[in-house]
Short mmCIF file of C-alpha atoms in Angstrom, two decimals:
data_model
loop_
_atom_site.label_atom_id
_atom_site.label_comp_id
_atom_site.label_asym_id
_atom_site.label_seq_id
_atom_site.Cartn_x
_atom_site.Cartn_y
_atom_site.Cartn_z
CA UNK A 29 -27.18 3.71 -19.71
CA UNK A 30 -30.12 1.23 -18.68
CA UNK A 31 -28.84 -2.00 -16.56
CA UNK A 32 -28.59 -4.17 -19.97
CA UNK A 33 -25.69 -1.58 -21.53
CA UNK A 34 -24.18 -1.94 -18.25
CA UNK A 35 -23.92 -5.25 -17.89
CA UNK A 36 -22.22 -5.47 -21.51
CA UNK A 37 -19.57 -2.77 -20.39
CA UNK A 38 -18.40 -4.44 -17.51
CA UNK A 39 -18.98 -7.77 -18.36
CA UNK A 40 -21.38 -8.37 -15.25
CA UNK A 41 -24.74 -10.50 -15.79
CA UNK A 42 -27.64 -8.53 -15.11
CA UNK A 43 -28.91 -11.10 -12.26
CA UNK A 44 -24.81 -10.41 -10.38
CA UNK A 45 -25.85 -6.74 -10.74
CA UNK A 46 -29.46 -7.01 -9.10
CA UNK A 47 -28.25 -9.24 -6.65
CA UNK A 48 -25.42 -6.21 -5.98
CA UNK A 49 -27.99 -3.71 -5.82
CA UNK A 50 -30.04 -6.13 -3.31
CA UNK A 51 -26.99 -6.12 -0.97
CA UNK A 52 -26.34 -2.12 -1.56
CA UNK A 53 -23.14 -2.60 -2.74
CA UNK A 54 -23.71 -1.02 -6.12
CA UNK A 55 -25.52 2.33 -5.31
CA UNK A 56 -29.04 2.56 -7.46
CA UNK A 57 -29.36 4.42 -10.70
CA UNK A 58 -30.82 7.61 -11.82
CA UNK A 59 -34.55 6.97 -11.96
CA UNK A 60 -35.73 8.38 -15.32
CA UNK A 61 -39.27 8.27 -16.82
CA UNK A 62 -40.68 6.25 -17.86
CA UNK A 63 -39.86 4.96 -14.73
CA UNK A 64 -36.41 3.42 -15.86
CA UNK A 65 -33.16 3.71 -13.64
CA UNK A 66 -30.63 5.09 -15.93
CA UNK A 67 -26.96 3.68 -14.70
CA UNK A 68 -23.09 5.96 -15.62
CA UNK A 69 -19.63 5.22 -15.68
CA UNK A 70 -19.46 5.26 -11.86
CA UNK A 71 -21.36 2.49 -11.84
CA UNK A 72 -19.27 0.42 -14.35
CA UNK A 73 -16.54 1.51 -11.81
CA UNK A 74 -18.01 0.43 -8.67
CA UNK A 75 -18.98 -3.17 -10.80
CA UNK A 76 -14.96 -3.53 -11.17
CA UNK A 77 -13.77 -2.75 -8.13
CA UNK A 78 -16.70 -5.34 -6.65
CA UNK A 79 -15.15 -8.17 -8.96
CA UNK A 80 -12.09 -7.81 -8.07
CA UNK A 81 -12.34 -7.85 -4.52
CA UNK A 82 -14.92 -10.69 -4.63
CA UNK A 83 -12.99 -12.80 -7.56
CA UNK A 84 -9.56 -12.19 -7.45
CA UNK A 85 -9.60 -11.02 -3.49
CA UNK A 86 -11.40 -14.06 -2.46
CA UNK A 87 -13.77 -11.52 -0.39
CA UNK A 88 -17.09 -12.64 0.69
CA UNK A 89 -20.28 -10.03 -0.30
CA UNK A 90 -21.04 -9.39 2.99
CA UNK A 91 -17.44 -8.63 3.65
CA UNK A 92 -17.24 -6.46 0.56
CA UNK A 93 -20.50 -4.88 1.52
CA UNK A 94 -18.77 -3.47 4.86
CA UNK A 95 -15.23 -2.58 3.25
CA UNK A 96 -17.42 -0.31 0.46
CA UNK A 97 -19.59 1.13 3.17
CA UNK A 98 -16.08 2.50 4.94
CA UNK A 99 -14.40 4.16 2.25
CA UNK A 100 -18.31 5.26 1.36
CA UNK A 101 -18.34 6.92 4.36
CA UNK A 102 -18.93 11.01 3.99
CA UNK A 103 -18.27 11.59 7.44
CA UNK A 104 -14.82 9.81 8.42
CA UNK A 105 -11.44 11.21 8.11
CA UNK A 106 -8.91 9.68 5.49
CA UNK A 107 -6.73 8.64 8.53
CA UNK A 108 -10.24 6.44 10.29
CA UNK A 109 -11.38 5.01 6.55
CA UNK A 110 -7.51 3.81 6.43
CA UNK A 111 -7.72 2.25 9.31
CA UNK A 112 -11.29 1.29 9.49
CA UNK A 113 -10.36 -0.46 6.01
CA UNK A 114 -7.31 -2.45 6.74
CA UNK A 115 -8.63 -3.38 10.18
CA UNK A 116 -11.71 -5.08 8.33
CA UNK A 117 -9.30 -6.90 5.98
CA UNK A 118 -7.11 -8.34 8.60
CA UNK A 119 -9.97 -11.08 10.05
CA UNK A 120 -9.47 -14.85 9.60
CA UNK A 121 -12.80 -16.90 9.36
CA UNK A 122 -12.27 -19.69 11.63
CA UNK A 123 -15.85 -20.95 11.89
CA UNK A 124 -17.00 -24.37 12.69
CA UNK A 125 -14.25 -24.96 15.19
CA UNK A 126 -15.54 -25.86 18.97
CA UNK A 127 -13.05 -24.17 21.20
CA UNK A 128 -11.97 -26.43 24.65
CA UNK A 129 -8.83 -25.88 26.82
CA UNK A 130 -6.56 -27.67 24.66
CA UNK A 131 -6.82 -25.00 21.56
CA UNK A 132 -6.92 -22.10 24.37
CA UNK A 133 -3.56 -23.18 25.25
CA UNK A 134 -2.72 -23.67 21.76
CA UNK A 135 -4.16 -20.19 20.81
CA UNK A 136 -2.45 -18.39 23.94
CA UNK A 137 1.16 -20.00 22.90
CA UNK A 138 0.45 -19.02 18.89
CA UNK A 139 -0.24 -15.34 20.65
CA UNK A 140 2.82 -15.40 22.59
CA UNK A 141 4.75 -16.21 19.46
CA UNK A 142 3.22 -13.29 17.50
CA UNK A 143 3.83 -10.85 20.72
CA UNK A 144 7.62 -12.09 20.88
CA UNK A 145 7.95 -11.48 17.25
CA UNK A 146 6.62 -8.09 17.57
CA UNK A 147 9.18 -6.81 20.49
CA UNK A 148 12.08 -8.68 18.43
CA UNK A 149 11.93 -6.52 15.26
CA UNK A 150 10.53 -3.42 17.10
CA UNK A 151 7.41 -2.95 15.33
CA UNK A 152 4.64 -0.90 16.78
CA UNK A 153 1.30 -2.58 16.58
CA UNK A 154 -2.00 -1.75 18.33
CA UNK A 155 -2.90 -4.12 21.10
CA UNK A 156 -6.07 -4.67 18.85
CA UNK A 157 -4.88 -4.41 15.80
CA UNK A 158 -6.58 -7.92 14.19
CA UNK A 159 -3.49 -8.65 12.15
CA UNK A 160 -1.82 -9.92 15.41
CA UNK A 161 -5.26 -12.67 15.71
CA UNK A 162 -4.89 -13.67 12.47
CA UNK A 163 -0.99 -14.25 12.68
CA UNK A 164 -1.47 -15.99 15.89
CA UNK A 165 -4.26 -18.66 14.07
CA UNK A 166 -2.24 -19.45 11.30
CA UNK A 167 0.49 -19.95 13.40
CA UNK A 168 -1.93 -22.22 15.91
CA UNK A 169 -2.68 -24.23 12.63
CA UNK A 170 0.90 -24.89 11.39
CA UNK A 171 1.07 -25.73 15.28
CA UNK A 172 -1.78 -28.20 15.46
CA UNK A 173 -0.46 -30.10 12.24
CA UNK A 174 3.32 -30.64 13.83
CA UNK A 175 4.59 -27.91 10.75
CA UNK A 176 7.24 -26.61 13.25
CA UNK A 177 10.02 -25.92 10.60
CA UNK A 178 7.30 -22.81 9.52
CA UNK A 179 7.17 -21.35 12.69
CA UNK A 180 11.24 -21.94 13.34
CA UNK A 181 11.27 -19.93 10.04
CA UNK A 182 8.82 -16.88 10.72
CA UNK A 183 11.38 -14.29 11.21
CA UNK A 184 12.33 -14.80 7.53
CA UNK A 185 8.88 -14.20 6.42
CA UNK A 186 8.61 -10.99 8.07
CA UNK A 187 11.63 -9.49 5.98
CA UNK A 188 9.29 -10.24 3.38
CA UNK A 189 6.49 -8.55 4.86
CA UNK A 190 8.45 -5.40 5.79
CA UNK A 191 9.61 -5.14 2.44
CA UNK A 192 6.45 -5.64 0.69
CA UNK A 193 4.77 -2.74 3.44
CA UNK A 194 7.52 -0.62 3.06
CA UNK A 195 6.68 -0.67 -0.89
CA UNK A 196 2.75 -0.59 -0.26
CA UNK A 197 3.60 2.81 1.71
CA UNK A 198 5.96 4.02 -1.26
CA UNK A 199 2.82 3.19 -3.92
CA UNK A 200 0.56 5.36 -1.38
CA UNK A 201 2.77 8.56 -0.67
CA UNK A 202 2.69 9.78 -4.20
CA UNK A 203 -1.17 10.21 -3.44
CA UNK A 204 -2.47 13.51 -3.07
CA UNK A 205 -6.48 12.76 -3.75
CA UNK A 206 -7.84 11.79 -0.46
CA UNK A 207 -10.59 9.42 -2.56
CA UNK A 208 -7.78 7.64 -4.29
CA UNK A 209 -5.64 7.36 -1.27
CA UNK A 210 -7.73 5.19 0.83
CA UNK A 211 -9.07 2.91 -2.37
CA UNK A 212 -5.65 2.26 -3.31
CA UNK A 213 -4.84 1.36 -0.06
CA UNK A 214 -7.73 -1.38 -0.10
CA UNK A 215 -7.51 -2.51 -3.56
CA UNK A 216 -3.82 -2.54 -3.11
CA UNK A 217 -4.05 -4.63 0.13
CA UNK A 218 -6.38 -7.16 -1.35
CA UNK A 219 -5.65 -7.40 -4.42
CA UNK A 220 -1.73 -7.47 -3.92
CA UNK A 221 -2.14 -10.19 -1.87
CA UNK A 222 -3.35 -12.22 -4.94
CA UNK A 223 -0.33 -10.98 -6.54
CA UNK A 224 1.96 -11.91 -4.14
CA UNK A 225 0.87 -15.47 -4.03
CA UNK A 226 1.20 -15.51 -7.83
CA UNK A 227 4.55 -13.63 -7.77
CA UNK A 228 5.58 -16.01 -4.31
CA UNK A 229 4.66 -19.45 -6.85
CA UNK A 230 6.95 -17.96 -9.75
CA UNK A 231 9.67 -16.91 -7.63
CA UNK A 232 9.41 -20.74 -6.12
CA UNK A 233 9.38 -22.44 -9.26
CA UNK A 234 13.07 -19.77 -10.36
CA UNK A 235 14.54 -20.42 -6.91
CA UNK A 236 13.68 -23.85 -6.74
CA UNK A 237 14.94 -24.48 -10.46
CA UNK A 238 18.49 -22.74 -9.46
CA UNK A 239 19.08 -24.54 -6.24
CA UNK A 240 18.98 -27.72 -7.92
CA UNK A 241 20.39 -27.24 -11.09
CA UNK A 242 17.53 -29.06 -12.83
CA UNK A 243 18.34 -28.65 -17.25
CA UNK A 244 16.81 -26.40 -19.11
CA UNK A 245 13.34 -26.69 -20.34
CA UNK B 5 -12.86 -43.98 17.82
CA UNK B 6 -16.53 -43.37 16.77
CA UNK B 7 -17.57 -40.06 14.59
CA UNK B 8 -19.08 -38.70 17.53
CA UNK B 9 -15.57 -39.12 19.54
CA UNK B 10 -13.91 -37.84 16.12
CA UNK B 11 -15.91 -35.17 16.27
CA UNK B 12 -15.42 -33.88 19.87
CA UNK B 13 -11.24 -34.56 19.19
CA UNK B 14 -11.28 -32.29 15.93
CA UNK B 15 -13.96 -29.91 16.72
CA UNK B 16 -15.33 -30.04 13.16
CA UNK B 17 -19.52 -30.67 13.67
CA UNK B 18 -20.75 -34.73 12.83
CA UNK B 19 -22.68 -33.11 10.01
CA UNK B 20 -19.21 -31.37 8.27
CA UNK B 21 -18.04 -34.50 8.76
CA UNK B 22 -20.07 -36.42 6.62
CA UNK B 23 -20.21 -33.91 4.34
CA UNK B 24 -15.80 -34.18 3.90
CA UNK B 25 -16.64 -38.07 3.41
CA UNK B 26 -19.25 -37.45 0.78
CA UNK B 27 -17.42 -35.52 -1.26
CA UNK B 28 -14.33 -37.84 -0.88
CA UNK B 29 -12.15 -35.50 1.05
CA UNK B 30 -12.21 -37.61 3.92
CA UNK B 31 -11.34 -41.55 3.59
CA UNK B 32 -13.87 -43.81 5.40
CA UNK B 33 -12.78 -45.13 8.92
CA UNK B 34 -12.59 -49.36 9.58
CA UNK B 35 -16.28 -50.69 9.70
CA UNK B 36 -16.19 -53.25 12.68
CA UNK B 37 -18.95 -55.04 13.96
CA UNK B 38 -21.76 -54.49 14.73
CA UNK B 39 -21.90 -52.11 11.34
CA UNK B 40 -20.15 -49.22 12.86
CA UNK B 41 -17.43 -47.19 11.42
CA UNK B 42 -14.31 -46.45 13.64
CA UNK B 43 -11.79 -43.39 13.23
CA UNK B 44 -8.39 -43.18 14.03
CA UNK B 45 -5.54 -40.44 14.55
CA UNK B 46 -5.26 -40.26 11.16
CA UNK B 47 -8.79 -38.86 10.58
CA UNK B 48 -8.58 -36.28 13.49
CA UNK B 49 -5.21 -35.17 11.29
CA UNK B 50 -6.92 -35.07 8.02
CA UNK B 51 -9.83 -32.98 9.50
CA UNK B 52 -7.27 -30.20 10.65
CA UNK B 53 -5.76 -30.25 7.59
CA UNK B 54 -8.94 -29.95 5.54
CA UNK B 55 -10.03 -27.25 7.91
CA UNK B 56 -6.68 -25.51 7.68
CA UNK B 57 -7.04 -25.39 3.68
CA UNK B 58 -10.68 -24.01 3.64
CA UNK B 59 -10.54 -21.99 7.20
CA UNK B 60 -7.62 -20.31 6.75
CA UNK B 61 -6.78 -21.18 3.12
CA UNK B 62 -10.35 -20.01 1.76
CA UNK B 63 -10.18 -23.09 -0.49
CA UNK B 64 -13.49 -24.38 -1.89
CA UNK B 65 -14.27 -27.97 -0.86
CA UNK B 66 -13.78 -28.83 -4.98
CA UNK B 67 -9.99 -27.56 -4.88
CA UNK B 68 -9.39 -28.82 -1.32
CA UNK B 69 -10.42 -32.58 -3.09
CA UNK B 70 -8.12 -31.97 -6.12
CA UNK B 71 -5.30 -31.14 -4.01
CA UNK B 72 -5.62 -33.70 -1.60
CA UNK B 73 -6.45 -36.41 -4.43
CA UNK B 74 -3.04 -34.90 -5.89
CA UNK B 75 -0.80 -35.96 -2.49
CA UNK B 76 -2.75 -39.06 -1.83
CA UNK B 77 -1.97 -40.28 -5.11
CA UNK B 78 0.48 -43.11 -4.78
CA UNK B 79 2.07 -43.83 -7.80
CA UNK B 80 3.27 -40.10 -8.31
CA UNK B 81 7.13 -39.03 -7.99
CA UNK B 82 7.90 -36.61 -5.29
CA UNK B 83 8.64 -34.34 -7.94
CA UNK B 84 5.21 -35.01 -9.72
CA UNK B 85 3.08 -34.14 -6.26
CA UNK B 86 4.75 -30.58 -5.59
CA UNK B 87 4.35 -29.75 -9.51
CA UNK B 88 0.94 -30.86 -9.52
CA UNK B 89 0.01 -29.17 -5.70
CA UNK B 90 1.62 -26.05 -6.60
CA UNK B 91 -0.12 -25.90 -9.99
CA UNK B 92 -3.57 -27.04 -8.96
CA UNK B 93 -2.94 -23.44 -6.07
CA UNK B 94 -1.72 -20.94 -8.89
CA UNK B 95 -5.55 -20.79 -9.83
CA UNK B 96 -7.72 -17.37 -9.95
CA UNK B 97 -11.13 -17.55 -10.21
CA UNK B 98 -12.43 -14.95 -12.33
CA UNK B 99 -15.93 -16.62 -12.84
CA UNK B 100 -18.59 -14.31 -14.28
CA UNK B 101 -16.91 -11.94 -16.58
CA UNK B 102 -18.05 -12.39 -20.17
CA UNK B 103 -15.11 -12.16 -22.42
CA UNK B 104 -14.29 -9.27 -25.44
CA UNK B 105 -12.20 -7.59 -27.44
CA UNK B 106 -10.93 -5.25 -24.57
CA UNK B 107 -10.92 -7.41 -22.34
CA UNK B 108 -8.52 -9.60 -24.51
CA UNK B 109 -6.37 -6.83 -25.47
CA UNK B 110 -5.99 -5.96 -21.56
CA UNK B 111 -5.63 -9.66 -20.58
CA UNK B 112 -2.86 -9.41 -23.65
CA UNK B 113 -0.83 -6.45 -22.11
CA UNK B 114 -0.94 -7.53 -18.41
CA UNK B 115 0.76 -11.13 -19.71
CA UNK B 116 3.82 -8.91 -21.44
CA UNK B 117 4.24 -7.25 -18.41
CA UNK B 118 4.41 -10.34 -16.31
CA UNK B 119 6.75 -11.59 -19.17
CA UNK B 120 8.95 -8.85 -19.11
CA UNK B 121 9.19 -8.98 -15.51
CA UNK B 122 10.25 -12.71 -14.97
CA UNK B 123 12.97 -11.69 -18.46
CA UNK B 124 14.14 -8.75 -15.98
CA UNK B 125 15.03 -10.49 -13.03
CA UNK B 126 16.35 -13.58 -14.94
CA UNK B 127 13.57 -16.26 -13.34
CA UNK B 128 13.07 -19.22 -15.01
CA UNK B 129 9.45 -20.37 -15.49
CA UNK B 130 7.74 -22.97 -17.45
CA UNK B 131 5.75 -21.50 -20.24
CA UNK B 132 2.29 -23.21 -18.88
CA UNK B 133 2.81 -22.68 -15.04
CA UNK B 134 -0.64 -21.24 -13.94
CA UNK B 135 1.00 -18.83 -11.82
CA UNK B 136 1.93 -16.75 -14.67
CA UNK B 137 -2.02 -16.62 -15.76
CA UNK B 138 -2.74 -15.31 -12.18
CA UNK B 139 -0.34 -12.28 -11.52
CA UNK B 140 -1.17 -11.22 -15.07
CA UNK B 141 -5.22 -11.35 -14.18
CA UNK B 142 -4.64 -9.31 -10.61
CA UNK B 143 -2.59 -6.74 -13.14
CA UNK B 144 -5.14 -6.74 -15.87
CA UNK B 145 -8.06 -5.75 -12.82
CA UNK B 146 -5.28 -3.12 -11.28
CA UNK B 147 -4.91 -1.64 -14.43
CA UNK B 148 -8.61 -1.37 -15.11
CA UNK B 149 -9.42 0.07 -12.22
CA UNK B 150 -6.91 2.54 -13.03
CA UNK B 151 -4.42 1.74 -10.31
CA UNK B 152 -0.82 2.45 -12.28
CA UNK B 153 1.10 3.29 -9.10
CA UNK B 154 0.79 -0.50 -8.32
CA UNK B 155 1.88 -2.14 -11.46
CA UNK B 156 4.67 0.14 -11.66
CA UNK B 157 5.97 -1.07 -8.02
CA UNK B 158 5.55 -4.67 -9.31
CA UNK B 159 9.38 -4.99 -8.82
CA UNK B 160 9.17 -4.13 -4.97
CA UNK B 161 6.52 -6.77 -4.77
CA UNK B 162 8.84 -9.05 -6.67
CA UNK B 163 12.17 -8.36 -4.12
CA UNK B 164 9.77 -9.64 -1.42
CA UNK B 165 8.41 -12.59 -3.39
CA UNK B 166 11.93 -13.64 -4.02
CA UNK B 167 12.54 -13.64 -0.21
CA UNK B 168 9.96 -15.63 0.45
CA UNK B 169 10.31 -17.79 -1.93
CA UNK B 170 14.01 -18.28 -0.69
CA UNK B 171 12.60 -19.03 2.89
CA UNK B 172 10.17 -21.60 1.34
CA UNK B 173 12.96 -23.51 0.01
CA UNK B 174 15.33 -23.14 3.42
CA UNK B 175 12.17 -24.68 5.03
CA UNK B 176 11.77 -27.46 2.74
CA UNK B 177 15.37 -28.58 2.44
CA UNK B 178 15.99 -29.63 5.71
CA UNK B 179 12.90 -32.26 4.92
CA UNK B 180 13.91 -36.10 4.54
CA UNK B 181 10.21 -37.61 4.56
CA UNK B 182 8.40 -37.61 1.21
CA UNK B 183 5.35 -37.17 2.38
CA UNK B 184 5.80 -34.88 4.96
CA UNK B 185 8.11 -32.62 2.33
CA UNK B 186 5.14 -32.90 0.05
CA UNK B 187 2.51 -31.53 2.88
CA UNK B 188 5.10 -29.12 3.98
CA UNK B 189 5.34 -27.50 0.55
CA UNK B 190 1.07 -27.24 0.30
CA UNK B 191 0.21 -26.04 3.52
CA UNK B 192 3.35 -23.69 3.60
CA UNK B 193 1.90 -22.36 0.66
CA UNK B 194 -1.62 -22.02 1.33
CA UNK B 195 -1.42 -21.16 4.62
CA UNK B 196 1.81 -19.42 4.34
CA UNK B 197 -0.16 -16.54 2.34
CA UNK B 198 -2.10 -15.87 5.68
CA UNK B 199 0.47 -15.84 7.03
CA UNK B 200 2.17 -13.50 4.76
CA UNK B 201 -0.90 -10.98 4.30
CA UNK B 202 -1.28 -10.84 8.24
CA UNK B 203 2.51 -9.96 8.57
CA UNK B 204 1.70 -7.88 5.94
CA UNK B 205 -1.02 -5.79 7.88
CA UNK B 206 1.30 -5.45 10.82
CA UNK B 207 4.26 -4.55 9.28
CA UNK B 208 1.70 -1.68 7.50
CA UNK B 209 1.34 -0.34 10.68
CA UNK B 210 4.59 -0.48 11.94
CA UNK B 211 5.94 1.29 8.51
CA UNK B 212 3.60 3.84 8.66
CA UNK B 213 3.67 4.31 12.09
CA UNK B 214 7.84 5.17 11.72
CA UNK B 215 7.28 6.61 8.64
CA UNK B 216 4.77 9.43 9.88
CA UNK B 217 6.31 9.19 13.46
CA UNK B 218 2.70 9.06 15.14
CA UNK B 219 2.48 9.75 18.72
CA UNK B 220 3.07 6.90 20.89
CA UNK B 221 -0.23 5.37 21.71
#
């Protein structure tokens, strides 16, 4: 199909899928005479999966651009594009923030807390795995705006998390295809955060609405 | 304290600054003589907690103003701020995608599958809670990139939204201050998905890690 048809089957404007081809996330079509790339259902694909990681997953392009050029990867084992994939997805922008010795301190004591929390519920974590930075800045912001009660709380929160990896792993062991394997695992990491926080507001309102015994609507 | 001072105490850049007191994010410090304005405490606060919502949160400036217009407002009910803070963050933007019939029949299918969900697990929720809107988009973009194994673990994803939502509440109810149970409940929330995905990531590894039993590293 030429870029026009595509852009009316996945609902991408034609300028989005230039600028996609710009940044080489979307690979380039079929070059047909007369001199006319010619674009297939991969491509319609590969628009998707973009949009979703960019709209609903909140992703930047240029982080996009690095997450597709992992699992794009001919050479890497499933086991390194797993990793290679989540490890890219586990950075927190903090930019525009001058450091100083106070927020060293503060970002040393958020570390601690993420370290203790670790060796508490036994879980094995690479000492660079950059989950543990971005659980230790959160924490240093709930920190820095006096939201203690969060932090007193954390251990709660990571049932949660252990439940919700422990079904993330369930969704991906029924996966033979190596392909699928490691694009569920992305799509399933960034887009099921989005569905968390949706399902996390619902369940609030419900929990919320029993606990006080409000009437019915 | 002078914006230059303000600046150095919050690490945000003079320029970011004046761009959070353009766009009304920001309320204007005490102009003293001779024509200067002077910050307080207060400001340094608010600049952490704007930076905390866009950092971390990956708000856009326009939603940080909304929600920070919503808790300023005075002559709101306790009751009316959370409603309105937790609405204004149940928001997915899915800018770009023209419309169409599939699309609508999709959009149409993902919403009785949210719907049956909340029926399932008995959770009350108000008809027009944005929320709703949200997990059914993330569904409708899992579905059409083919990702079934997901949507049909949407009740795993829902035991661990249930736990956190029940730690959400523990952390608000021991909270006598209005304001501070309002600012609780929005950065808990916004923040607290960081939170929750980085937990997430670590408690990927540590599943998968028992799961496979991996050599010790």
């Amino acid at each position: 199909m030429r870029m026009a048809e595509l852009s009316r089957t996945s609902g991408v404007p034609v300028p989005t899928i230039k600028y996609y081809l710009r940044e080489g996330l979307l690979p380039a079509g079929q070059v047909a005479p007369p001199n006319q790339a010619s674009y297939d259902q991969s491509h319609v694909r590969r628009l998707t999966l973009i949009r979703a990681l960019t709209d609903v997953g909140g992703m930047s392009i240029a982080t996009a651009r690095v997450v597709l050029s992992v699992i794009d990867a001919p050479d890497r084992t499933v086991r390194q594009k797993l990793g290679a994939t989540i490890g890219s997805l586990g950075d927190i922008q903090a930019t525009g923030d001058s450091g100083g010795a106070d927020r060293d301190e503060e970002h040393a004591q958020a570390a601690k807390t993420v370290d203790d929390l670790l060796e508490r519920r036994g879980w094995r974590v690479d000492e660079t795995s950059p989950a543990r930075a971005a659980a230790a800045e959160v924490l240093a912001r709930f920190d820095r705006l006096g939201h203690h009660r969060v932090i007193a709380a954390l251990d709660g929160y990571a049932d949660a998390a252990e439940l919700t990896a422990s079904n993330d792993l369930d969704v991906l062991a029924g996966i033979e295809d190596e392909d699928e394997l490691v694009e569920t695992a992305l799509v399933g990491t960034v887009l099921g955060d989005a569905l968390l926080a949706a399902l996390r507001r619902l369940a609030q309102e419900h929990v919320s609405g029993s606990r006080y015994r409000t009437p019915p609507r």
